[in-house]
Amino acid sequence: MMATLEQRLAKLEAVAMARRGKPEDPNLTAAHRFMDALEEALPDDEYEFEQLEFSRRLIYQPWKKSHMDKLRDLAGRIEAGDLSDEDRLLLDGLPQDAILGMTPAEFITTMISGLDKLY
């Protein structure tokens, strides 16, 4: 007897879950959601490029900032206690899941501190 489409899909899903091993860590899921929201809130500025014959070259513009530059600036303002109303709105708009028991501001400063230690 041929399995129904639903049965075959359920079997494929069960195989995929078994290959993944353990279920996803809720902290990891919360961190991914948080980082996605941060990247959307603080996107890279659009850079300009010069078209060359066989490639493109970035035109350096010192007033343009990457997502990480903006994140470092925010972390600096958090640590200095110099948050603007815009910063507060941004932090309030981020997912408020307890990421390892930290607030969004604590998570941002801890993450940037960890990155600075790595590099």
PDB file of N, CA and C in Angstrom, residues 1-40:
ATOM      1  N   MET A   1       0.836  -1.174   0.000  1.00  0.00           N
ATOM      2  CA  MET A   1       0.000   0.000   0.000  1.00  0.00           C
ATOM      3  C   MET A   1       0.889   1.248   0.000  1.00  0.00           C
ATOM      4  N   MET A   2       0.549   2.198  -0.811  1.00  0.00           N
ATOM      5  CA  MET A   2       1.336   3.414  -0.954  1.00  0.00           C
ATOM      6  C   MET A   2       1.008   4.387   0.184  1.00  0.00           C
ATOM      7  N   ALA A   3       2.076   4.991   0.764  1.00  0.00           N
ATOM      8  CA  ALA A   3       1.889   5.952   1.846  1.00  0.00           C
ATOM      9  C   ALA A   3       1.304   7.247   1.295  1.00  0.00           C
ATOM     10  N   THR A   4       0.496   7.898   2.106  1.00  0.00           N
ATOM     11  CA  THR A   4      -0.074   9.173   1.684  1.00  0.00           C
ATOM     12  C   THR A   4       1.023  10.240   1.710  1.00  0.00           C
ATOM     13  N   LEU A   5       0.741  11.345   1.079  1.00  0.00           N
ATOM     14  CA  LEU A   5       1.695  12.453   1.035  1.00  0.00           C
ATOM     15  C   LEU A   5       2.032  12.928   2.448  1.00  0.00           C
ATOM     16  N   GLU A   6       0.997  13.027   3.296  1.00  0.00           N
ATOM     17  CA  GLU A   6       1.222  13.470   4.674  1.00  0.00           C
ATOM     18  C   GLU A   6       2.139  12.503   5.422  1.00  0.00           C
ATOM     19  N   GLN A   7       1.959  11.213   5.207  1.00  0.00           N
ATOM     20  CA  GLN A   7       2.795  10.215   5.880  1.00  0.00           C
ATOM     21  C   GLN A   7       4.242  10.308   5.402  1.00  0.00           C
ATOM     22  N   ARG A   8       4.419  10.508   4.092  1.00  0.00           N
ATOM     23  CA  ARG A   8       5.777  10.627   3.568  1.00  0.00           C
ATOM     24  C   ARG A   8       6.452  11.889   4.082  1.00  0.00           C
ATOM     25  N   LEU A   9       5.714  13.006   4.134  1.00  0.00           N
ATOM     26  CA  LEU A   9       6.274  14.242   4.667  1.00  0.00           C
ATOM     27  C   LEU A   9       6.635  14.092   6.141  1.00  0.00           C
ATOM     28  N   ALA A  10       5.776  13.421   6.906  1.00  0.00           N
ATOM     29  CA  ALA A  10       6.051  13.210   8.328  1.00  0.00           C
ATOM     30  C   ALA A  10       7.305  12.364   8.502  1.00  0.00           C
ATOM     31  N   LYS A  11       7.485  11.359   7.651  1.00  0.00           N
ATOM     32  CA  LYS A  11       8.675  10.512   7.738  1.00  0.00           C
ATOM     33  C   LYS A  11       9.930  11.311   7.387  1.00  0.00           C
ATOM     34  N   LEU A  12       9.866  12.128   6.344  1.00  0.00           N
ATOM     35  CA  LEU A  12      11.011  12.962   5.976  1.00  0.00           C
ATOM     36  C   LEU A  12      11.354  13.945   7.093  1.00  0.00           C
ATOM     37  N   GLU A  13      10.343  14.504   7.708  1.00  0.00           N
ATOM     38  CA  GLU A  13      10.566  15.433   8.810  1.00  0.00           C
ATOM     39  C   GLU A  13      11.207  14.716   9.997  1.00  0.00           C
ATOM     40  N   ALA A  14      10.761  13.499  10.285  1.00  0.00           N
ATOM     41  CA  ALA A  14      11.333  12.720  11.387  1.00  0.00           C
ATOM     42  C   ALA A  14      12.792  12.385  11.111  1.00  0.00           C
ATOM     43  N   VAL A  15      13.115  12.056   9.868  1.00  0.00           N
ATOM     44  CA  VAL A  15      14.497  11.751   9.497  1.00  0.00           C
ATOM     45  C   VAL A  15      15.356  13.004   9.654  1.00  0.00           C
ATOM     46  N   ALA A  16      14.847  14.145   9.199  1.00  0.00           N
ATOM     47  CA  ALA A  16      15.598  15.396   9.318  1.00  0.00           C
ATOM     48  C   ALA A  16      15.834  15.745  10.782  1.00  0.00           C
ATOM     49  N   MET A  17      14.832  15.569  11.630  1.00  0.00           N
ATOM     50  CA  MET A  17      14.987  15.867  13.058  1.00  0.00           C
ATOM     51  C   MET A  17      16.015  14.926  13.683  1.00  0.00           C
ATOM     52  N   ALA A  18      16.007  13.657  13.281  1.00  0.00           N
ATOM     53  CA  ALA A  18      16.962  12.688  13.828  1.00  0.00           C
ATOM     54  C   ALA A  18      18.385  13.045  13.418  1.00  0.00           C
ATOM     55  N   ARG A  19      18.556  13.545  12.198  1.00  0.00           N
ATOM     56  CA  ARG A  19      19.891  13.922  11.728  1.00  0.00           C
ATOM     57  C   ARG A  19      20.418  15.138  12.482  1.00  0.00           C
ATOM     58  N   ARG A  20      19.526  16.044  12.834  1.00  0.00           N
ATOM     59  CA  ARG A  20      19.934  17.231  13.572  1.00  0.00           C
ATOM     60  C   ARG A  20      20.352  16.897  14.993  1.00  0.00           C
ATOM     61  N   GLY A  21      19.871  15.789  15.491  1.00  0.00           N
ATOM     62  CA  GLY A  21      20.219  15.409  16.858  1.00  0.00           C
ATOM     63  C   GLY A  21      19.275  16.027  17.855  1.00  0.00           C
ATOM     64  N   LYS A  22      19.839  16.704  18.818  1.00  0.00           N
ATOM     65  CA  LYS A  22      19.021  17.278  19.889  1.00  0.00           C
ATOM     66  C   LYS A  22      18.217  18.478  19.390  1.00  0.00           C
ATOM     67  N   PRO A  23      17.134  18.794  20.092  1.00  0.00           N
ATOM     68  CA  PRO A  23      16.349  19.963  19.693  1.00  0.00           C
ATOM     69  C   PRO A  23      17.154  21.246  19.862  1.00  0.00           C
ATOM     70  N   GLU A  24      16.734  22.295  19.151  1.00  0.00           N
ATOM     71  CA  GLU A  24      17.462  23.558  19.203  1.00  0.00           C
ATOM     72  C   GLU A  24      17.476  24.140  20.605  1.00  0.00           C
ATOM     73  N   ASP A  25      18.589  24.760  20.930  1.00  0.00           N
ATOM     74  CA  ASP A  25      18.759  25.430  22.210  1.00  0.00           C
ATOM     75  C   ASP A  25      17.935  26.717  22.196  1.00  0.00           C
ATOM     76  N   PRO A  26      17.047  26.925  23.190  1.00  0.00           N
ATOM     77  CA  PRO A  26      16.220  28.134  23.203  1.00  0.00           C
ATOM     78  C   PRO A  26      17.051  29.425  23.260  1.00  0.00           C
ATOM     79  N   ASN A  27      18.202  29.383  23.943  1.00  0.00           N
ATOM     80  CA  ASN A  27      19.061  30.568  23.985  1.00  0.00           C
ATOM     81  C   ASN A  27      19.621  30.890  22.612  1.00  0.00           C
ATOM     82  N   LEU A  28      20.000  29.859  21.869  1.00  0.00           N
ATOM     83  CA  LEU A  28      20.532  30.060  20.521  1.00  0.00           C
ATOM     84  C   LEU A  28      19.452  30.618  19.604  1.00  0.00           C
ATOM     85  N   THR A  29      18.250  30.084  19.718  1.00  0.00           N
ATOM     86  CA  THR A  29      17.132  30.585  18.917  1.00  0.00           C
ATOM     87  C   THR A  29      16.845  32.042  19.251  1.00  0.00           C
ATOM     88  N   ALA A  30      16.836  32.376  20.545  1.00  0.00           N
ATOM     89  CA  ALA A  30      16.596  33.761  20.975  1.00  0.00           C
ATOM     90  C   ALA A  30      17.718  34.677  20.476  1.00  0.00           C
ATOM     91  N   ALA A  31      18.960  34.208  20.541  1.00  0.00           N
ATOM     92  CA  ALA A  31      20.096  35.015  20.081  1.00  0.00           C
ATOM     93  C   ALA A  31      19.996  35.276  18.582  1.00  0.00           C
ATOM     94  N   HIS A  32      19.609  34.269  17.802  1.00  0.00           N
ATOM     95  CA  HIS A  32      19.450  34.463  16.351  1.00  0.00           C
ATOM     96  C   HIS A  32      18.356  35.481  16.065  1.00  0.00           C
ATOM     97  N   ARG A  33      17.239  35.364  16.761  1.00  0.00           N
ATOM     98  CA  ARG A  33      16.135  36.308  16.568  1.00  0.00           C
ATOM     99  C   ARG A  33      16.584  37.734  16.941  1.00  0.00           C
ATOM    100  N   PHE A  34      17.319  37.840  18.033  1.00  0.00           N
ATOM    101  CA  PHE A  34      17.829  39.131  18.504  1.00  0.00           C
ATOM    102  C   PHE A  34      18.779  39.738  17.479  1.00  0.00           C
ATOM    103  N   MET A  35      19.719  38.937  16.989  1.00  0.00           N
ATOM    104  CA  MET A  35      20.707  39.446  16.031  1.00  0.00           C
ATOM    105  C   MET A  35      20.049  39.844  14.706  1.00  0.00           C
ATOM    106  N   ASP A  36      19.040  39.085  14.275  1.00  0.00           N
ATOM    107  CA  ASP A  36      18.313  39.450  13.054  1.00  0.00           C
ATOM    108  C   ASP A  36      17.630  40.809  13.224  1.00  0.00           C
ATOM    109  N   ALA A  37      17.012  41.028  14.399  1.00  0.00           N
ATOM    110  CA  ALA A  37      16.345  42.298  14.666  1.00  0.00           C
ATOM    111  C   ALA A  37      17.358  43.438  14.726  1.00  0.00           C
ATOM    112  N   LEU A  38      18.520  43.186  15.326  1.00  0.00           N
ATOM    113  CA  LEU A  38      19.571  44.210  15.399  1.00  0.00           C
ATOM    114  C   LEU A  38      20.089  44.574  14.010  1.00  0.00           C
ATOM    115  N   GLU A  39      20.281  43.566  13.188  1.00  0.00           N
ATOM    116  CA  GLU A  39      20.794  43.826  11.837  1.00  0.00           C
ATOM    117  C   GLU A  39      19.778  44.601  11.003  1.00  0.00           C
ATOM    118  N   GLU A  40      18.499  44.336  11.239  1.00  0.00           N
ATOM    119  CA  GLU A  40      17.461  45.078  10.530  1.00  0.00           C
ATOM    120  C   GLU A  40      17.393  46.520  11.039  1.00  0.00           C
TER     121      GLU A  40
END
